[in-house]
């Protein structure tokens, strides 16, 4: 067998093996987002414009509203733990939404980029943030609240406590 024929045959085999997984991941994401929201938080999320490309799931059972900002020292100290916890939350029907206290979208996006945070974000100053059922602006940050899908508050306290014990608060 000639070298180039063998090379193309191996590439085709690799492409065939990789393609089903890629299509199934895409179809799963589209199916989940295509289902209409039935909860109060899910319905509100459908109406809100987030500053990040990442949109929150409209079918989560619990939502964590994290209030944080780039200029806040304790928020910066907490963010690596938040990012790690968010990765553990994937697939657990728990969604984290950053409600940023930064003045501009660019500041909030820079904060997220700095920590490679890929969760949804909206600015606290955006009137749309008030549409999130159960959201209450905190007097101090970092702060986090866990609400159920209807917006009923489960806990509202220091972000470190929520991030450390998110499984307890979401019964996971």
Tab-separated table of C-alpha atoms in Angstrom:
chain	number	residue	atom	x	y	z
A	1	UNK	CA	0.000	0.000	0.000
A	2	UNK	CA	1.340	3.402	-0.914
A	3	UNK	CA	2.204	5.819	1.902
A	4	UNK	CA	-0.333	8.485	0.949
A	5	UNK	CA	-3.168	5.954	0.504
A	6	UNK	CA	-2.478	4.545	3.966
A	7	UNK	CA	-2.363	8.089	5.408
A	8	UNK	CA	-5.769	9.034	3.905
A	9	UNK	CA	-7.288	5.733	5.005
A	10	UNK	CA	-6.158	6.331	8.603
A	11	UNK	CA	-7.461	9.912	8.545
A	12	UNK	CA	-10.847	8.732	7.278
A	13	UNK	CA	-11.011	6.088	10.009
A	14	UNK	CA	-10.188	8.692	12.657
A	15	UNK	CA	-12.808	11.067	11.272
A	16	UNK	CA	-15.460	8.341	11.309
A	17	UNK	CA	-14.678	7.462	14.905
A	18	UNK	CA	-14.728	11.101	16.065
A	19	UNK	CA	-17.816	12.287	14.195
A	20	UNK	CA	-20.611	10.537	16.170
A	21	UNK	CA	-19.381	11.916	19.493
A	22	UNK	CA	-19.217	15.432	18.116
A	23	UNK	CA	-22.720	15.232	16.665
A	24	UNK	CA	-24.225	13.731	19.807
A	25	UNK	CA	-22.725	16.497	21.983
A	26	UNK	CA	-24.113	19.164	19.636
A	27	UNK	CA	-27.567	17.598	19.486
A	28	UNK	CA	-27.710	17.276	23.289
A	29	UNK	CA	-26.989	20.992	23.748
A	30	UNK	CA	-29.551	21.994	21.123
A	31	UNK	CA	-32.213	19.674	22.563
A	32	UNK	CA	-31.755	21.007	26.085
A	33	UNK	CA	-31.981	24.619	24.954
A	34	UNK	CA	-34.897	23.954	22.597
A	35	UNK	CA	-37.197	22.802	25.394
A	36	UNK	CA	-39.316	25.676	26.679
A	37	UNK	CA	-38.642	26.745	30.249
A	38	UNK	CA	-41.269	25.801	32.795
A	39	UNK	CA	-39.847	27.303	35.996
A	40	UNK	CA	-39.955	30.950	37.066
A	41	UNK	CA	-36.171	31.327	36.855
A	42	UNK	CA	-36.008	29.470	33.536
A	43	UNK	CA	-38.665	31.726	32.005
A	44	UNK	CA	-36.908	34.857	33.258
A	45	UNK	CA	-33.583	33.659	31.833
A	46	UNK	CA	-35.164	33.336	28.393
A	47	UNK	CA	-35.940	37.074	28.487
A	48	UNK	CA	-32.582	38.307	29.827
A	49	UNK	CA	-29.587	39.375	27.763
A	50	UNK	CA	-26.335	38.240	29.359
A	51	UNK	CA	-22.989	39.915	28.653
A	52	UNK	CA	-21.276	36.592	28.010
A	53	UNK	CA	-21.819	34.142	25.191
A	54	UNK	CA	-22.605	31.466	27.750
A	55	UNK	CA	-26.311	31.346	28.586
A	56	UNK	CA	-27.617	29.721	31.741
A	57	UNK	CA	-29.624	26.550	31.532
A	58	UNK	CA	-33.342	27.198	31.690
A	59	UNK	CA	-33.960	23.736	33.114
A	60	UNK	CA	-31.751	23.761	36.215
A	61	UNK	CA	-33.239	22.737	39.537
A	62	UNK	CA	-31.116	25.248	41.500
A	63	UNK	CA	-29.438	28.540	40.653
A	64	UNK	CA	-26.524	30.206	42.397
A	65	UNK	CA	-26.404	33.984	42.016
A	66	UNK	CA	-22.808	35.013	42.691
A	67	UNK	CA	-22.219	38.714	43.311
A	68	UNK	CA	-18.595	39.589	42.703
A	69	UNK	CA	-16.366	42.188	41.014
A	70	UNK	CA	-12.920	42.606	39.498
A	71	UNK	CA	-11.930	45.399	41.917
A	72	UNK	CA	-12.789	43.349	45.036
A	73	UNK	CA	-9.790	41.651	46.683
A	74	UNK	CA	-11.805	38.891	48.424
A	75	UNK	CA	-13.700	38.284	45.165
A	76	UNK	CA	-10.405	37.728	43.334
A	77	UNK	CA	-9.262	35.338	46.063
A	78	UNK	CA	-12.535	33.407	45.794
A	79	UNK	CA	-12.780	33.192	42.000
A	80	UNK	CA	-10.407	30.224	41.448
A	81	UNK	CA	-12.573	28.212	43.889
A	82	UNK	CA	-15.732	29.338	42.101
A	83	UNK	CA	-14.368	28.235	38.717
A	84	UNK	CA	-13.392	24.844	40.131
A	85	UNK	CA	-16.807	24.382	41.767
A	86	UNK	CA	-18.582	25.388	38.547
A	87	UNK	CA	-16.806	22.608	36.681
A	88	UNK	CA	-18.037	20.144	39.321
A	89	UNK	CA	-21.609	21.476	38.973
A	90	UNK	CA	-21.865	20.635	35.271
A	91	UNK	CA	-24.525	18.027	34.671
A	92	UNK	CA	-25.913	18.337	38.209
A	93	UNK	CA	-28.939	20.563	37.439
A	94	UNK	CA	-27.215	23.478	39.183
A	95	UNK	CA	-26.475	26.707	37.332
A	96	UNK	CA	-24.206	29.522	38.467
A	97	UNK	CA	-24.822	33.081	37.289
A	98	UNK	CA	-22.313	35.838	38.001
A	99	UNK	CA	-24.059	39.086	38.835
A	100	UNK	CA	-21.124	41.428	38.442
A	101	UNK	CA	-20.682	44.619	40.430
A	102	UNK	CA	-18.241	46.047	37.890
A	103	UNK	CA	-19.132	49.352	36.242
A	104	UNK	CA	-18.663	48.157	32.669
A	105	UNK	CA	-19.132	45.000	30.661
A	106	UNK	CA	-15.462	45.102	29.671
A	107	UNK	CA	-14.363	45.067	33.326
A	108	UNK	CA	-16.633	42.103	34.078
A	109	UNK	CA	-15.514	40.224	30.964
A	110	UNK	CA	-11.860	40.899	31.833
A	111	UNK	CA	-12.436	39.534	35.350
A	112	UNK	CA	-13.955	36.358	33.939
A	113	UNK	CA	-11.217	35.993	31.330
A	114	UNK	CA	-8.535	36.375	34.007
A	115	UNK	CA	-9.873	33.270	35.792
A	116	UNK	CA	-11.066	31.399	32.681
A	117	UNK	CA	-14.608	31.531	34.036
A	118	UNK	CA	-17.076	30.261	31.456
A	119	UNK	CA	-20.341	30.778	33.295
A	120	UNK	CA	-23.089	33.270	32.427
A	121	UNK	CA	-22.731	36.873	33.590
A	122	UNK	CA	-24.938	39.946	33.877
A	123	UNK	CA	-24.118	43.270	35.502
A	124	UNK	CA	-25.883	44.050	38.783
A	125	UNK	CA	-26.560	47.560	37.454
A	126	UNK	CA	-28.501	46.120	34.502
A	127	UNK	CA	-32.255	46.391	35.230
A	128	UNK	CA	-32.645	42.906	33.762
A	129	UNK	CA	-30.753	41.470	36.751
A	130	UNK	CA	-33.747	42.405	38.932
A	131	UNK	CA	-35.866	40.074	36.787
A	132	UNK	CA	-34.049	37.019	38.177
A	133	UNK	CA	-36.542	35.464	40.619
A	134	UNK	CA	-35.080	35.429	44.120
A	135	UNK	CA	-32.222	37.819	43.300
A	136	UNK	CA	-31.503	40.424	45.988
A	137	UNK	CA	-28.627	42.876	45.591
A	138	UNK	CA	-26.129	42.284	48.409
A	139	UNK	CA	-24.733	45.073	50.527
A	140	UNK	CA	-21.302	43.419	50.480
A	141	UNK	CA	-19.395	41.132	48.142
A	142	UNK	CA	-18.454	38.388	47.493
A	143	UNK	CA	-21.947	37.120	48.171
A	144	UNK	CA	-23.884	34.166	46.836
A	145	UNK	CA	-27.469	33.043	47.065
A	146	UNK	CA	-28.899	29.664	46.178
A	147	UNK	CA	-32.472	29.663	44.920
A	148	UNK	CA	-34.645	26.870	43.627
A	149	UNK	CA	-36.097	26.939	40.100
A	150	UNK	CA	-39.026	29.050	41.303
A	151	UNK	CA	-36.750	31.653	42.916
A	152	UNK	CA	-37.310	30.579	46.517
A	153	UNK	CA	-34.185	31.441	48.488
A	154	UNK	CA	-32.420	28.527	50.168
A	155	UNK	CA	-29.384	30.406	51.474
A	156	UNK	CA	-27.843	33.855	51.032
A	157	UNK	CA	-24.408	34.363	52.567
A	158	UNK	CA	-20.692	34.826	51.902
A	159	UNK	CA	-19.759	33.338	48.545
A	160	UNK	CA	-17.044	31.141	50.056
A	161	UNK	CA	-19.604	29.350	52.227
A	162	UNK	CA	-21.929	28.706	49.294
A	163	UNK	CA	-19.177	27.591	46.926
A	164	UNK	CA	-17.648	25.281	49.541
A	165	UNK	CA	-21.017	23.702	50.406
A	166	UNK	CA	-23.007	23.959	47.168
A	167	UNK	CA	-23.823	20.245	47.225
A	168	UNK	CA	-25.434	20.578	50.645
A	169	UNK	CA	-27.548	23.539	49.587
A	170	UNK	CA	-28.637	21.926	46.327
A	171	UNK	CA	-29.086	18.469	47.848
A	172	UNK	CA	-26.526	16.956	45.494
